[in-house]
CSV table of C-alpha atoms and ligand atoms in Angstrom, one decimal:
chain,number,residue,atom,x,y,z
A,931,MET,CA,-13.6,0.1,14.3
A,932,VAL,CA,-10.4,-0.3,16.1
A,933,ASP,CA,-8.5,2.5,17.9
A,934,CYS,CA,-4.8,2.4,18.9
A,935,ASP,CA,-5.6,4.8,21.8
A,936,LYS,CA,-7.1,1.6,23.7
A,937,MET,CA,-3.7,0.1,23.4
A,938,LYS,CA,-1.7,3.1,24.3
A,939,THR,CA,-3.5,3.9,27.7
A,940,LYS,CA,-0.4,6.3,28.4
A,941,SER,CA,2.7,4.9,26.6
A,942,ILE,CA,3.9,6.5,23.2
A,943,TYR,CA,5.1,3.3,21.2
A,944,LEU,CA,7.8,3.1,18.8
A,945,CYS,CA,5.7,2.1,16.0
A,946,LEU,CA,2.1,0.3,16.2
A,947,ALA,CA,-0.1,-1.0,13.4
A,948,GLN,CA,-3.4,0.8,13.1
A,949,MET,CA,-6.4,-0.4,11.3
A,950,SER,CA,-8.7,1.7,9.1
A,951,GLN,CA,-11.4,3.9,10.7
A,952,SER,CA,-13.8,2.3,8.5
A,953,GLY,CA,-13.3,-1.2,9.6
A,954,ALA,CA,-12.4,-2.7,6.2
A,955,GLU,CA,-9.8,-5.2,7.4
A,956,GLN,CA,-12.8,-6.6,9.5
A,957,ARG,CA,-15.1,-6.9,6.6
A,958,TYR,CA,-12.8,-8.8,4.3
A,959,VAL,CA,-12.0,-11.1,7.2
A,960,LYS,CA,-15.6,-11.9,7.9
A,961,GLU,CA,-16.1,-12.3,4.1
A,962,ALA,CA,-13.2,-14.9,4.1
A,963,PHE,CA,-15.2,-16.8,7.2
A,964,ASP,CA,-18.5,-16.3,5.5
A,965,THR,CA,-17.5,-17.8,2.3
A,966,ASN,CA,-15.6,-20.5,4.0
A,967,TRP,CA,-12.2,-19.3,2.4
A,968,ILE,CA,-10.0,-19.8,5.4
A,969,THR,CA,-7.3,-21.7,3.3
A,970,PRO,CA,-4.5,-20.1,1.4
A,971,LEU,CA,-5.3,-19.0,-2.2
A,972,GLY,CA,-8.6,-17.6,-1.6
A,973,PRO,CA,-10.3,-14.5,-3.2
A,974,ASN,CA,-8.7,-11.9,-0.7
A,975,VAL,CA,-5.1,-13.4,-1.8
A,976,THR,CA,-5.9,-12.3,-5.2
A,977,ALA,CA,-7.2,-9.0,-4.7
A,978,PHE,CA,-4.7,-8.0,-2.3
A,979,GLU,CA,-2.1,-8.7,-4.8
A,980,ASN,CA,-3.9,-6.7,-7.4
A,981,ASP,CA,-4.5,-3.6,-5.0
A,982,ILE,CA,-0.7,-3.6,-4.4
A,983,GLU,CA,-0.1,-4.0,-8.2
A,984,GLN,CA,-2.2,-1.0,-9.2
A,985,TRP,CA,-0.8,1.2,-6.4
A,986,LEU,CA,2.5,0.4,-7.6
A,987,ASN,CA,1.7,0.8,-11.2
A,988,ARG,CA,0.7,4.3,-10.6
A,989,ALA,CA,4.2,5.0,-10.7
A,990,ASP,CA,4.6,3.7,-14.2
A,991,SER,CA,6.3,0.5,-13.7
A,992,SER,CA,4.5,-3.0,-14.5
A,993,LYS,CA,5.2,-5.1,-11.7
A,994,TYR,CA,3.6,-8.6,-10.3
A,995,VAL,CA,3.1,-9.3,-6.8
A,996,THR,CA,3.0,-12.4,-4.8
A,997,ALA,CA,1.6,-12.4,-1.3
A,998,LEU,CA,3.5,-14.5,1.1
A,999,SER,CA,3.7,-15.4,4.9
A,1000,SER,CA,6.6,-13.1,5.7
A,1001,GLY,CA,9.0,-10.5,4.0
A,1002,THR,CA,11.9,-12.7,5.1
A,1003,ALA,CA,10.1,-15.7,3.1
A,1004,ALA,CA,10.1,-13.2,0.2
A,1005,ILE,CA,13.7,-12.5,0.4
A,1006,HIS,CA,14.2,-16.2,0.5
A,1007,LEU,CA,12.3,-16.7,-2.6
A,1008,ALA,CA,14.4,-13.9,-4.3
A,1009,LEU,CA,17.4,-15.3,-3.7
A,1010,LEU,CA,16.2,-18.7,-5.0
A,1011,MET,CA,15.1,-17.4,-7.9
A,1012,SER,CA,18.4,-15.3,-8.6
A,1013,GLY,CA,20.0,-18.8,-8.7
A,1014,VAL,CA,21.8,-18.6,-5.2
A,1015,GLN,CA,23.0,-22.2,-4.4
A,1016,GLN,CA,25.1,-23.7,-1.5
A,1017,GLY,CA,28.6,-22.4,-1.9
A,1018,ASP,CA,27.7,-19.2,-3.6
A,1019,GLU,CA,28.5,-15.6,-2.3
A,1020,VAL,CA,25.5,-13.2,-1.6
A,1021,ILE,CA,26.7,-9.5,-1.2
A,1022,CYS,CA,24.2,-7.7,1.6
A,1023,GLN,CA,24.3,-4.4,3.1
A,1024,SER,CA,25.5,-4.8,6.7
A,1025,PHE,CA,23.7,-2.0,8.4
A,1026,THR,CA,20.0,-3.8,8.5
A,1027,PHE,CA,17.9,-6.3,10.5
A,1028,CYS,CA,19.2,-9.8,10.5
A,1029,ALA,CA,16.0,-10.9,8.3
A,1030,SER,CA,17.9,-9.5,5.1
A,1031,ALA,CA,20.6,-11.8,5.5
A,1032,ASN,CA,19.4,-15.0,7.3
A,1033,PRO,CA,17.9,-16.3,4.0
A,1034,ILE,CA,21.4,-16.3,2.5
A,1035,ILE,CA,22.4,-18.8,5.3
A,1036,TYR,CA,19.2,-20.9,4.7
A,1037,LEU,CA,20.5,-21.2,1.1
A,1038,GLY,CA,23.9,-22.7,2.4
A,1039,ALA,CA,25.5,-19.6,0.8
A,1040,THR,CA,27.9,-17.1,2.3
A,1041,PRO,CA,26.8,-13.4,3.0
A,1042,VAL,CA,29.5,-10.9,2.0
A,1043,LEU,CA,28.7,-7.7,4.2
A,1044,VAL,CA,29.1,-4.2,2.8
A,1045,ASP,CA,29.0,-0.9,4.8
A,1046,SER,CA,26.8,2.2,4.4
A,1047,GLU,CA,27.4,5.6,2.8
A,1048,LYS,CA,27.0,8.7,5.3
A,1049,ASP,CA,24.3,10.5,3.3
A,1050,SER,CA,21.6,7.6,2.7
A,1051,TRP,CA,22.8,5.3,5.4
A,1052,ASN,CA,22.4,2.5,2.9
A,1053,MET,CA,25.0,0.4,0.8
A,1054,ASP,CA,28.1,2.6,-0.1
A,1055,PRO,CA,28.0,2.0,-4.0
A,1056,ASP,CA,32.0,2.4,-4.1
A,1057,LEU,CA,32.5,0.0,-1.5
A,1058,LEU,CA,30.0,-2.3,-3.3
A,1059,GLU,CA,32.0,-2.3,-6.5
A,1060,HIS,CA,35.2,-2.8,-4.6
A,1061,ALA,CA,33.8,-5.7,-2.7
A,1062,ILE,CA,32.5,-7.2,-6.2
A,1063,GLN,CA,36.1,-6.9,-7.8
A,1064,ASP,CA,37.7,-8.0,-4.6
A,1065,ARG,CA,35.7,-11.1,-4.7
A,1066,ILE,CA,36.0,-12.0,-8.1
A,1067,ASP,CA,39.9,-11.7,-7.5
A,1068,LYS,CA,39.8,-13.8,-4.6
A,1069,THR,CA,37.1,-16.6,-5.4
A,1070,GLY,CA,37.3,-16.2,-9.4
A,1071,LYS,CA,33.6,-16.3,-8.8
A,1072,LYS,CA,31.1,-13.6,-9.0
A,1073,PRO,CA,28.7,-12.9,-6.1
A,1074,LYS,CA,25.3,-14.4,-7.0
A,1075,ALA,CA,23.0,-11.5,-5.8
A,1076,ILE,CA,23.3,-8.1,-4.0
A,1077,ILE,CA,20.8,-7.1,-1.6
A,1078,VAL,CA,20.2,-3.6,-0.8
A,1079,VAL,CA,18.0,-2.2,2.0
A,1080,HIS,CA,16.1,0.9,2.1
A,1081,LEU,CA,16.6,1.4,5.8
A,1082,TYR,CA,13.9,3.3,8.0
A,1083,GLY,CA,12.2,4.0,4.6
A,1084,MET,CA,15.1,6.2,3.3
A,1085,PRO,CA,15.6,4.9,-0.4
A,1086,ALA,CA,19.1,3.8,-1.0
A,1087,ASN,CA,21.6,5.5,-3.6
A,1088,MET,CA,19.7,3.3,-6.4
A,1089,GLY,CA,20.8,5.1,-9.4
A,1090,ARG,CA,24.6,4.2,-8.6
A,1091,LEU,CA,23.8,0.8,-7.3
A,1092,ILE,CA,21.4,-0.4,-10.4
A,1093,GLU,CA,24.3,0.9,-12.7
A,1094,ILE,CA,26.9,-1.6,-10.9
A,1095,SER,CA,24.5,-4.2,-10.7
A,1096,HIS,CA,24.0,-3.9,-14.6
A,1097,LYS,CA,27.8,-3.6,-15.0
A,1098,TYR,CA,28.7,-7.1,-13.3
A,1099,GLU,CA,25.2,-8.6,-14.4
A,1100,ILE,CA,24.4,-9.4,-10.9
A,1101,PRO,CA,20.6,-9.5,-9.9
A,1102,LEU,CA,19.6,-6.9,-7.3
A,1103,VAL,CA,17.1,-7.4,-4.6
A,1104,GLU,CA,15.6,-4.3,-2.9
A,1105,ASP,CA,14.8,-5.2,0.7
A,1106,ALA,CA,11.9,-2.5,0.8
A,1107,ALA,CA,10.6,-4.2,4.1
A,1108,GLU,CA,10.5,-0.7,5.8
A,1109,ALA,CA,10.0,1.4,2.3
A,1110,MET,CA,6.4,0.8,1.4
A,1111,GLY,CA,5.5,4.3,-0.2
A,1112,ALA,CA,9.1,5.8,-0.4
A,1113,CYS,CA,10.6,6.6,-3.9
A,1114,PHE,CA,13.6,7.2,-5.6
A,1115,ASP,CA,14.0,9.2,-8.8
A,1116,ASN,CA,9.9,9.0,-8.8
A,1117,ARG,CA,10.3,5.0,-9.0
A,1118,CYS,CA,8.7,3.3,-6.2
A,1119,CYS,CA,11.2,1.4,-3.8
A,1120,GLY,CA,10.8,-2.4,-4.2
A,1121,THR,CA,10.1,-1.8,-8.0
A,1122,MET,CA,13.9,-0.9,-9.3
A,1123,GLY,CA,15.4,-3.9,-8.7
A,1124,THR,CA,15.4,-7.6,-10.2
A,1125,PHE,CA,13.0,-8.4,-7.3
A,1126,GLY,CA,11.6,-6.2,-4.4
A,1127,VAL,CA,10.5,-7.3,-1.0
A,1128,PHE,CA,7.8,-6.0,1.1
A,1129,SER,CA,7.0,-6.9,5.0
A,1130,PHE,CA,3.5,-6.6,6.4
A,1131,ASN,CA,4.6,-7.6,10.0
A,1132,GLY,CA,2.9,-5.9,12.7
A,1133,ASN,CA,5.2,-3.0,12.8
A,1134,LYS,CA,5.8,-2.1,9.2
A,1135,MET,CA,3.9,0.6,7.1
A,1136,ILE,CA,0.9,-1.7,6.6
A,1137,THR,CA,0.0,-4.9,8.5
A,1138,THR,CA,-1.5,-8.2,7.7
A,1139,SER,CA,-0.6,-9.4,11.3
A,1140,GLY,CA,2.4,-11.2,9.6
A,1141,GLY,CA,3.1,-11.4,5.9
A,1142,GLY,CA,5.2,-10.2,3.0
A,1143,ALA,CA,5.2,-10.0,-0.8
A,1144,LEU,CA,7.9,-10.5,-3.5
A,1145,ILE,CA,7.7,-8.0,-6.3
A,1146,SER,CA,8.8,-9.4,-9.9
A,1147,SER,CA,9.1,-7.9,-13.3
A,1148,SER,CA,7.5,-10.9,-15.4
A,1149,VAL,CA,4.4,-13.1,-14.9
A,1150,GLU,CA,7.0,-16.1,-15.3
A,1151,ASP,CA,8.8,-15.0,-12.1
A,1152,LYS,CA,5.5,-14.5,-10.1
A,1153,ASN,CA,4.1,-18.1,-11.1
A,1154,LYS,CA,7.8,-19.4,-10.1
A,1155,ALA,CA,7.5,-17.7,-6.8
A,1156,LEU,CA,3.9,-19.3,-6.3
A,1157,PHE,CA,5.1,-22.5,-7.3
A,1158,TYR,CA,8.1,-22.5,-4.8
A,1159,ALA,CA,5.8,-20.8,-2.0
A,1160,THR,CA,3.2,-23.7,-2.2
A,1161,GLN,CA,5.8,-26.7,-2.0
A,1162,ALA,CA,6.8,-27.0,-5.3
A,1163,ARG,CA,4.0,-29.1,-6.6
A,1164,GLU,CA,3.8,-29.9,-10.3
A,1165,ASN,CA,0.6,-29.8,-12.5
A,1166,TYR,CA,-0.8,-33.3,-11.8
A,1167,PRO,CA,-4.2,-34.3,-10.2
A,1168,PHE,CA,-1.8,-36.1,-7.7
A,1169,TYR,CA,1.0,-34.6,-5.6
A,1170,HIS,CA,4.3,-34.9,-7.6
A,1171,HIS,CA,7.3,-33.0,-6.8
A,1172,GLU,CA,10.6,-32.5,-9.0
A,1173,CYS,CA,12.2,-29.9,-6.5
A,1174,ILE,CA,12.2,-28.8,-2.9
A,1175,GLY,CA,9.5,-26.0,-2.2
A,1176,TYR,CA,8.1,-23.9,0.8
A,1177,ASN,CA,5.2,-23.6,2.6
A,1178,TYR,CA,5.3,-19.7,2.3
A,1179,ARG,CA,1.9,-18.5,0.8
A,1180,MET,CA,-0.1,-16.0,2.5
A,1181,SER,CA,-3.6,-17.0,4.1
A,1182,ASN,CA,-7.2,-15.6,2.6
A,1183,VAL,CA,-7.6,-14.5,6.2
A,1184,SER,CA,-4.3,-12.2,6.4
A,1185,ALA,CA,-5.0,-11.1,3.0
A,1186,GLY,CA,-8.2,-9.7,4.3
A,1187,ILE,CA,-6.6,-7.4,6.7
A,1188,GLY,CA,-4.1,-6.4,3.8
A,1189,ARG,CA,-7.0,-5.1,1.8
A,1190,GLY,CA,-8.5,-3.2,4.2
A,1191,GLN,CA,-5.0,-1.9,5.2
A,1192,MET,CA,-4.4,-1.0,1.6
A,1193,THR,CA,-7.3,1.8,1.8
A,1194,VAL,CA,-5.5,3.6,4.4
A,1195,LEU,CA,-1.7,3.2,3.1
A,1196,ASP,CA,-1.4,6.7,1.3
A,1197,GLU,CA,-2.9,8.1,4.9
A,1198,HIS,CA,-0.1,6.2,6.8
A,1199,VAL,CA,2.7,7.4,4.9
A,1200,ALA,CA,1.5,10.9,4.6
A,1201,HIS,CA,1.4,10.6,8.5
A,1202,HIS,CA,5.0,9.2,8.8
A,1203,ARG,CA,6.1,12.0,6.6
A,1204,ARG,CA,4.2,14.9,8.6
A,1205,LEU,CA,5.7,13.6,12.0
A,1206,ALA,CA,9.1,13.6,10.1
A,1207,HIS,CA,8.6,17.1,9.2
A,1208,TYR,CA,7.8,17.9,12.6
A,1209,TYR,CA,10.9,16.4,14.0
A,1210,ARG,CA,13.1,17.8,11.6
A,1211,SER,CA,12.1,21.5,12.4
A,1212,ALA,CA,12.5,20.8,16.1
A,1213,PHE,CA,15.8,19.3,16.0
A,1214,GLU,CA,17.1,21.9,13.7
A,1215,LYS,CA,17.2,24.2,16.4
A,1216,MET,CA,19.1,22.0,18.7
A,1217,ASP,CA,22.6,21.6,19.1
A,1218,GLY,CA,24.3,18.2,18.9
A,1219,LEU,CA,21.1,16.6,17.6
A,1220,LEU,CA,20.8,15.8,13.7
A,1221,PHE,CA,17.4,14.4,12.1
A,1222,HIS,CA,18.2,11.9,9.5
A,1223,ASP,CA,16.9,13.6,6.3
A,1224,ALA,CA,16.9,12.9,2.7
A,1225,PRO,CA,20.3,13.5,1.1
A,1226,GLY,CA,18.7,15.2,-2.2
A,1227,THR,CA,15.7,15.6,-4.0
A,1228,MET,CA,15.7,12.3,-5.7
A,1229,TYR,CA,15.0,10.8,-2.4
A,1230,GLU,CA,11.5,10.5,-1.1
A,1231,PRO,CA,11.5,8.6,2.1
A,1232,ASN,CA,8.4,7.2,4.0
A,1233,PHE,CA,10.0,7.8,7.3
A,1234,TRP,CA,8.8,4.7,8.6
A,1235,LEU,CA,10.8,5.6,11.6
A,1236,SER,CA,12.2,9.2,11.9
A,1237,THR,CA,15.8,8.8,13.4
A,1238,ILE,CA,18.4,11.2,15.0
A,1239,LEU,CA,22.0,11.1,15.6
A,1240,ILE,CA,23.1,12.3,19.1
A,1241,HIS,CA,26.7,13.8,19.0
A,1242,PRO,CA,28.9,12.3,21.6
A,1243,SER,CA,29.6,15.9,23.2
A,1244,VAL,CA,25.5,16.0,23.9
A,1245,LYS,CA,25.5,15.7,28.0
A,1246,THR,CA,22.0,14.3,29.3
A,1247,LYS,CA,20.5,15.0,32.5
A,1248,ASN,CA,21.5,12.0,34.5
A,1249,LYS,CA,24.1,9.3,33.8
A,1250,ILE,CA,23.2,5.4,33.5
A,1251,ASP,CA,24.8,2.6,34.6
A,1252,ASN,CA,25.7,0.7,31.9
A,1253,SER,CA,25.2,-3.0,32.4
A,1254,TYR,CA,26.7,-4.3,29.1
A,1255,PRO,CA,29.7,-6.2,29.2
A,1256,ALA,CA,32.9,-3.8,28.4
A,1257,ASP,CA,33.7,-5.5,25.3
A,1258,MET,CA,30.3,-5.3,23.9
A,1259,VAL,CA,29.7,-3.0,20.9
A,1260,ALA,CA,26.7,-0.8,22.2
A,1261,PRO,CA,25.4,2.8,21.7
A,1262,ASN,CA,27.1,5.6,23.3
A,1263,GLU,CA,26.2,6.3,27.0
A,1264,ASN,CA,24.3,9.6,26.1
A,1265,VAL,CA,22.1,7.8,23.8
A,1266,GLU,CA,21.4,4.9,26.5
A,1267,ALA,CA,20.9,7.7,29.1
A,1268,LEU,CA,18.4,9.4,26.9
A,1269,ARG,CA,16.5,6.2,26.0
A,1270,GLN,CA,16.4,5.3,29.6
A,1271,LEU,CA,14.9,8.9,30.6
A,1272,LEU,CA,12.4,8.7,27.9
A,1273,GLN,CA,11.2,5.2,28.8
A,1274,MET,CA,10.5,6.6,32.4
A,1275,GLU,CA,8.2,8.9,30.5
A,1276,ASN,CA,6.7,5.8,28.6
A,1277,ILE,CA,8.2,6.9,25.5
A,1278,GLU,CA,9.5,4.2,23.6
A,1279,THR,CA,12.6,4.5,21.6
A,1280,ARG,CA,15.2,2.4,20.3
A,1281,PRO,CA,18.8,2.3,19.1
A,1282,LEU,CA,19.5,1.7,15.5
A,1283,TRP,CA,20.0,-1.6,13.7
A,1284,LYS,CA,23.3,-3.0,14.9
A,1285,PRO,CA,25.3,-3.9,12.0
A,1286,LEU,CA,25.4,-7.3,10.9
A,1287,HIS,CA,29.2,-7.3,10.8
A,1288,LEU,CA,29.2,-6.7,14.5
A,1289,GLN,CA,26.7,-9.6,15.2
A,1290,PRO,CA,28.7,-12.4,16.8
A,1291,VAL,CA,26.4,-14.8,14.4
A,1292,PHE,CA,27.5,-12.8,11.2
A,1293,SER,CA,31.2,-12.1,12.5
A,1294,SER,CA,33.0,-14.7,10.6
A,1295,PHE,CA,32.0,-13.5,7.0
A,1296,PRO,CA,33.7,-11.3,4.8
A,1297,ILE,CA,33.0,-7.4,5.8
A,1298,TYR,CA,33.8,-4.4,3.4
A,1299,GLU,CA,34.0,-1.7,6.2
A,1300,ASN,CA,34.3,2.0,6.3
A,1301,GLY,CA,33.1,2.6,10.0
A,1302,VAL,CA,30.0,4.5,8.8
A,1303,SER,CA,27.4,1.8,10.3
A,1304,LEU,CA,29.5,1.5,13.5
A,1305,ASN,CA,29.3,5.1,14.1
A,1306,LEU,CA,25.6,5.5,13.1
A,1307,PHE,CA,25.0,2.6,15.6
A,1308,ARG,CA,26.7,4.5,18.4
A,1309,GLN,CA,25.0,7.7,17.7
A,1310,GLY,CA,21.4,7.0,16.4
A,1311,LEU,CA,17.9,6.9,18.2
A,1312,CYS,CA,14.5,5.8,16.3
A,1313,LEU,CA,11.8,8.1,17.6
A,1314,PRO,CA,8.0,7.1,17.6
A,1315,SER,CA,6.4,7.1,14.6
A,1316,GLY,CA,3.5,6.0,12.6
A,1317,PRO,CA,-0.3,6.4,12.7
A,1318,CYS,CA,-0.8,6.0,16.4
A,1319,VAL,CA,1.5,8.8,17.3
A,1320,THR,CA,-0.3,11.9,17.3
A,1321,MET,CA,1.1,15.6,16.7
A,1322,GLU,CA,0.7,16.2,20.4
A,1323,ASP,CA,2.7,12.7,21.2
A,1324,ALA,CA,5.2,14.2,19.0
A,1325,GLN,CA,5.5,17.6,20.7
A,1326,PHE,CA,5.7,15.9,24.0
A,1327,ILE,CA,8.7,13.7,22.9
A,1328,VAL,CA,10.5,16.8,21.5
A,1329,LYS,CA,9.6,18.6,24.9
A,1330,LYS,CA,11.0,15.9,27.0
A,1331,ILE,CA,14.2,15.5,24.8
A,1332,GLN,CA,14.7,19.2,25.3
A,1333,ASP,CA,14.4,18.8,29.2
A,1334,PHE,CA,16.7,16.0,29.5
A,1335,ILE,CA,19.6,17.3,27.4
A,1336,LEU,CA,21.8,19.9,29.1
B,482,PLP,C1,11.0,-6.4,8.9
B,482,PLP,C2,12.2,-6.6,7.9
B,482,PLP,C3,12.3,-7.7,7.3
B,482,PLP,C4,11.8,-8.9,7.7
B,482,PLP,O1,10.1,-8.9,7.2
B,482,PLP,P1,9.3,-10.0,8.1
B,482,PLP,O2,8.0,-9.8,7.5
B,482,PLP,O3,9.2,-9.5,9.6
B,482,PLP,O4,9.9,-11.3,7.9
B,482,PLP,C5,13.4,-7.8,6.3
B,482,PLP,N1,14.2,-6.9,6.4
B,482,PLP,C6,14.1,-5.8,7.0
B,482,PLP,C7,15.0,-4.3,6.8
B,482,PLP,C8,13.3,-5.7,7.9
B,482,PLP,O5,13.0,-4.4,8.6
């Protein structure tokens, strides 16, 4: 039995992994040791994939899952299998973690960044269509893929985004690294695009200590992913290679943790939503604070992280010395002040993802911008979420925020 209170002592962290109370993870890992299946491609890997497939297919999809070493690896393979090659362009949501876009660079392709819409915080469909047409006008070539992110577990505006992907016949990759358990229009995030991606990193909805999965729509695509994830070894008794592959397969030990985590996934999702519900009702009553909520009934977020926007007019109890260089794009001072005040109470909060077009390493790539993600980055704060945060913790956090705001 593993208890996150042991790690917590007195701090409340943003999002910690929590193992099941039943100890299922340790049983499956022990099984791997007892049967000497420490290598990849053991029975835990297949069983973990089956568990995810069954869990996804409750929502009436018919999907195939390949367990991999990380979510980043899954995005890399999704792009490879979408045919992305050196010199191609790939459209990616700008408001995301760098791992959404890094694989574009791994393949020698060029990211084309697209800003967000105000409601979902995810890719703006109008701007996406404009970007596609403009790329065709400027380069004479269609972008090879579109990477849409369900940031913080809030589903993107998938109805329109899928329509555009169909209209231009460009494969859509859903980065659902943060969105396991979220739904749009009764469909699971990760199952609506050409490919979907989950992450099982330590701070995501479930963990394998590090890992990811690629979701594909046919058994052929699953087999292709397996092939590339195991060094592209051809089917001969000796090692024979006709193309370049990767060492991206999940290990049988990690998959044992994953199998145990699948027994608590629904509980985890329910708890993230319970916390969000509490934060929503608390911040409704506070001027200048806006809880990031589902923009409509079709959206069923998992609230991986609950997030708020802090209006620039909100004053905090004490000012801070901002140590950033003057020309650096950073969160507003009242956001940083609140973060520091909460940190002094051992409450970990974090600014929102800094949009990729504002990252020096991505700043030279084309960006289709509307100012939305910049504004969100300046005003936003992520609050402690997940199974290690108790309802009492959430009450304490809200109380402290109330105290710190004038
Ligand atoms: C975590 C994350 C990834 C990468 O997943 P890893 O398993 O850490 O490689 C990709 N995209 C987003 C939006 C993420 O949050």
